[in-house]
Short mmCIF file of C-alpha atoms in Angstrom, two decimals:
data_model
loop_
_atom_site.label_atom_id
_atom_site.label_comp_id
_atom_site.label_asym_id
_atom_site.label_seq_id
_atom_site.Cartn_x
_atom_site.Cartn_y
_atom_site.Cartn_z
CA MET A 1 -90.54 -51.92 16.23
CA THR A 2 -90.64 -53.54 19.64
CA LYS A 3 -87.80 -55.67 20.84
CA LYS A 4 -88.50 -59.13 22.13
CA PRO A 5 -87.69 -59.27 25.86
CA LYS A 6 -84.52 -61.26 26.49
CA MET A 7 -84.96 -64.30 28.72
CA PRO A 8 -82.62 -64.69 31.67
CA SER A 9 -79.86 -66.99 30.52
CA LEU A 10 -79.06 -68.89 33.74
CA ILE A 11 -81.57 -71.62 34.62
CA ALA A 12 -79.86 -73.56 37.42
CA SER A 13 -76.39 -73.77 38.91
CA ASN A 14 -74.52 -76.26 41.05
CA LYS A 15 -72.59 -74.14 43.56
CA LYS A 16 -71.82 -77.20 45.65
CA ALA A 17 -69.71 -78.70 42.84
CA ARG A 18 -67.03 -75.99 43.08
CA HIS A 19 -66.81 -76.63 46.82
CA GLU A 20 -66.59 -80.42 46.49
CA TYR A 21 -64.31 -80.71 43.43
CA PHE A 22 -61.31 -79.18 41.69
CA ILE A 23 -62.63 -78.20 38.24
CA GLU A 24 -60.07 -79.16 35.60
CA GLU A 25 -61.87 -78.60 32.29
CA SER A 26 -65.40 -77.65 31.29
CA PHE A 27 -67.50 -78.44 28.23
CA GLU A 28 -70.78 -77.12 26.80
CA ALA A 29 -73.33 -79.80 26.00
CA GLY A 30 -76.84 -79.70 24.63
CA LEU A 31 -79.68 -81.45 26.45
CA GLU A 32 -82.20 -83.75 24.80
CA LEU A 33 -85.51 -82.75 26.41
CA LEU A 34 -89.21 -83.49 26.09
CA GLY A 35 -91.83 -80.79 25.58
CA TRP A 36 -93.10 -80.73 29.17
CA GLU A 37 -89.51 -80.44 30.42
CA VAL A 38 -88.87 -77.32 28.34
CA LYS A 39 -92.07 -75.74 29.68
CA SER A 40 -91.03 -76.51 33.25
CA ILE A 41 -87.55 -75.13 32.65
CA ARG A 42 -89.05 -71.90 31.30
CA ALA A 43 -90.99 -71.68 34.58
CA GLY A 44 -87.73 -72.15 36.53
CA LYS A 45 -88.49 -75.60 37.93
CA MET A 46 -85.05 -77.26 37.51
CA ARG A 47 -82.39 -78.33 40.06
CA ILE A 48 -78.98 -79.86 39.33
CA THR A 49 -77.37 -79.89 42.78
CA GLU A 50 -76.90 -83.67 42.95
CA SER A 51 -76.46 -84.35 39.23
CA TYR A 52 -73.51 -85.92 37.46
CA VAL A 53 -72.65 -87.40 34.07
CA ILE A 54 -72.61 -91.13 33.33
CA PHE A 55 -71.32 -92.83 30.20
CA LYS A 56 -73.08 -95.80 28.59
CA ASP A 57 -72.70 -97.31 25.11
CA GLY A 58 -70.46 -94.46 23.93
CA GLU A 59 -72.97 -91.77 24.93
CA ALA A 60 -73.15 -89.30 27.82
CA PHE A 61 -76.19 -88.90 30.05
CA LEU A 62 -77.09 -86.38 32.76
CA PHE A 63 -78.16 -88.31 35.84
CA GLY A 64 -79.88 -86.82 38.88
CA ALA A 65 -81.13 -83.55 37.40
CA HIS A 66 -84.61 -82.80 38.74
CA ILE A 67 -87.21 -81.07 36.56
CA GLN A 68 -90.46 -80.58 38.43
CA PRO A 69 -93.49 -81.12 36.18
CA LEU A 70 -95.99 -78.30 35.93
CA LEU A 71 -99.49 -78.83 37.25
CA SER A 72 -100.87 -77.90 33.85
CA ALA A 73 -98.89 -80.64 32.09
CA SER A 74 -100.69 -82.97 29.72
CA THR A 75 -102.59 -85.86 31.29
CA HIS A 76 -101.57 -88.48 28.73
CA ILE A 77 -97.85 -88.14 29.54
CA VAL A 78 -96.36 -89.69 32.66
CA ALA A 79 -93.77 -87.13 33.78
CA ASP A 80 -90.63 -88.55 35.42
CA PRO A 81 -88.80 -85.66 37.12
CA LEU A 82 -85.55 -87.63 37.60
CA ARG A 83 -85.36 -89.07 34.10
CA THR A 84 -81.83 -89.64 32.75
CA ARG A 85 -81.35 -87.12 29.93
CA LYS A 86 -79.00 -87.54 26.99
CA LEU A 87 -76.20 -84.99 26.58
CA LEU A 88 -75.36 -83.86 23.07
CA LEU A 89 -71.56 -83.73 22.67
CA HIS A 90 -69.08 -84.29 19.86
CA ARG A 91 -67.56 -87.77 19.64
CA ARG A 92 -64.04 -86.57 20.52
CA GLU A 93 -65.38 -84.76 23.61
CA ILE A 94 -67.18 -87.90 24.79
CA ASP A 95 -64.06 -90.01 24.20
CA LYS A 96 -61.88 -87.53 26.11
CA LEU A 97 -64.28 -87.33 29.05
CA PHE A 98 -64.76 -91.11 29.15
CA GLY A 99 -60.98 -91.67 29.18
CA MET A 100 -60.43 -89.18 32.00
CA VAL A 101 -63.36 -90.40 34.12
CA ASN A 102 -61.90 -93.90 34.08
CA GLN A 103 -58.83 -92.56 35.90
CA LYS A 104 -58.92 -92.78 39.68
CA GLY A 105 -60.42 -89.76 41.44
CA HIS A 106 -61.96 -88.09 38.38
CA THR A 107 -65.66 -87.55 37.76
CA CYS A 108 -67.86 -85.48 35.51
CA VAL A 109 -70.37 -83.10 37.12
CA ALA A 110 -72.91 -80.56 35.87
CA LEU A 111 -72.02 -76.96 36.80
CA LYS A 112 -74.87 -74.96 35.33
CA VAL A 113 -77.78 -75.07 32.89
CA TYR A 114 -78.57 -72.01 30.78
CA TRP A 115 -80.27 -70.75 27.64
CA SER A 116 -78.13 -70.19 24.55
CA HIS A 117 -79.84 -68.94 21.37
CA GLY A 118 -83.17 -70.48 22.39
CA ARG A 119 -81.68 -73.86 23.32
CA VAL A 120 -80.99 -75.36 26.73
CA LYS A 121 -77.28 -75.96 27.29
CA CYS A 122 -75.51 -77.65 30.18
CA GLU A 123 -71.98 -76.81 31.28
CA ILE A 124 -70.34 -80.01 32.46
CA ALA A 125 -66.89 -80.25 33.97
CA LEU A 126 -64.20 -82.81 34.42
CA ALA A 127 -63.50 -82.69 38.13
CA LYS A 128 -61.31 -84.26 40.78
CA GLY A 129 -62.59 -84.69 44.34
CA LYS A 130 -61.28 -82.45 47.12
CA LYS A 131 -60.11 -83.75 50.47
CA LEU A 132 -61.31 -82.09 53.69
CA HIS A 133 -58.08 -80.10 54.13
CA ASP A 134 -58.41 -78.79 50.54
CA LYS A 135 -61.92 -77.53 51.31
CA ARG A 136 -60.65 -75.76 54.43
CA ALA A 137 -57.85 -74.13 52.46
CA THR A 138 -60.32 -72.92 49.83
CA LEU A 139 -62.57 -71.39 52.49
CA LYS A 140 -59.59 -69.73 54.18
CA GLU A 141 -58.42 -68.23 50.86
CA ARG A 142 -61.94 -66.95 50.08
CA ASP A 143 -62.19 -65.29 53.52
CA TYR A 144 -58.75 -63.72 53.07
CA GLN A 145 -59.72 -62.28 49.65
CA ARG A 146 -62.98 -60.91 51.10
CA GLU A 147 -61.16 -59.20 53.98
CA LYS A 148 -58.58 -57.79 51.57
CA GLN A 149 -61.35 -56.28 49.40
CA ARG A 150 -63.02 -54.78 52.47
CA GLY A 151 -59.72 -53.20 53.51
CA LEU A 152 -59.22 -51.70 50.07
CA LYS A 153 -62.79 -50.39 50.04
CA ASN A 154 -62.30 -48.65 53.40
CA LEU A 155 -59.12 -46.94 52.15
CA VAL A 156 -60.88 -45.32 49.20
#
C-alpha cells in the first residue's frame, strides 16, 4: 500500500498585514473558485498581499486576490486574475464581521490561504490599523526578542 503524498498546506500568506494592522480576531472561510483557479492554485500561482474583504448584500467577498492563469488554461474561458471571489462563512460570522467593520478604524483582511482536507480555505482577520509609532514599537520589540534569543543561544 502506497501512501498518497501530502500536498503542502500553505498556498499564500500576507505577511504585510501583521505589520500594518493589529489582528483582533481571525476566521476560517471557504473560497468559491472556478476550475482554472484551482489548477493555478495547485501550481502555486496565487498572491494575496493587497487583498481585503468587502461586504455586499449580506455576503462577504475577497477583493484583490491575484490568481495567475496557467498558459495551458482552456481557450473558451476568459480568465480574470483579479476577480472578486465569494467567501463562504456562516451567517452569524458575516453579521459579526460586518458590524465590526462599520466601526471606525476596523477592516477585514486576508492573512493566508491554505489547503484543508482537499479544499481551499482563507484565514481572514478583523483588524485595526496601526499608526507609525505602533509599527516602530513592534519592530523594536521583535529586534529585542531576537537579540535575547541570540544571547541565550550563546550561553548554552
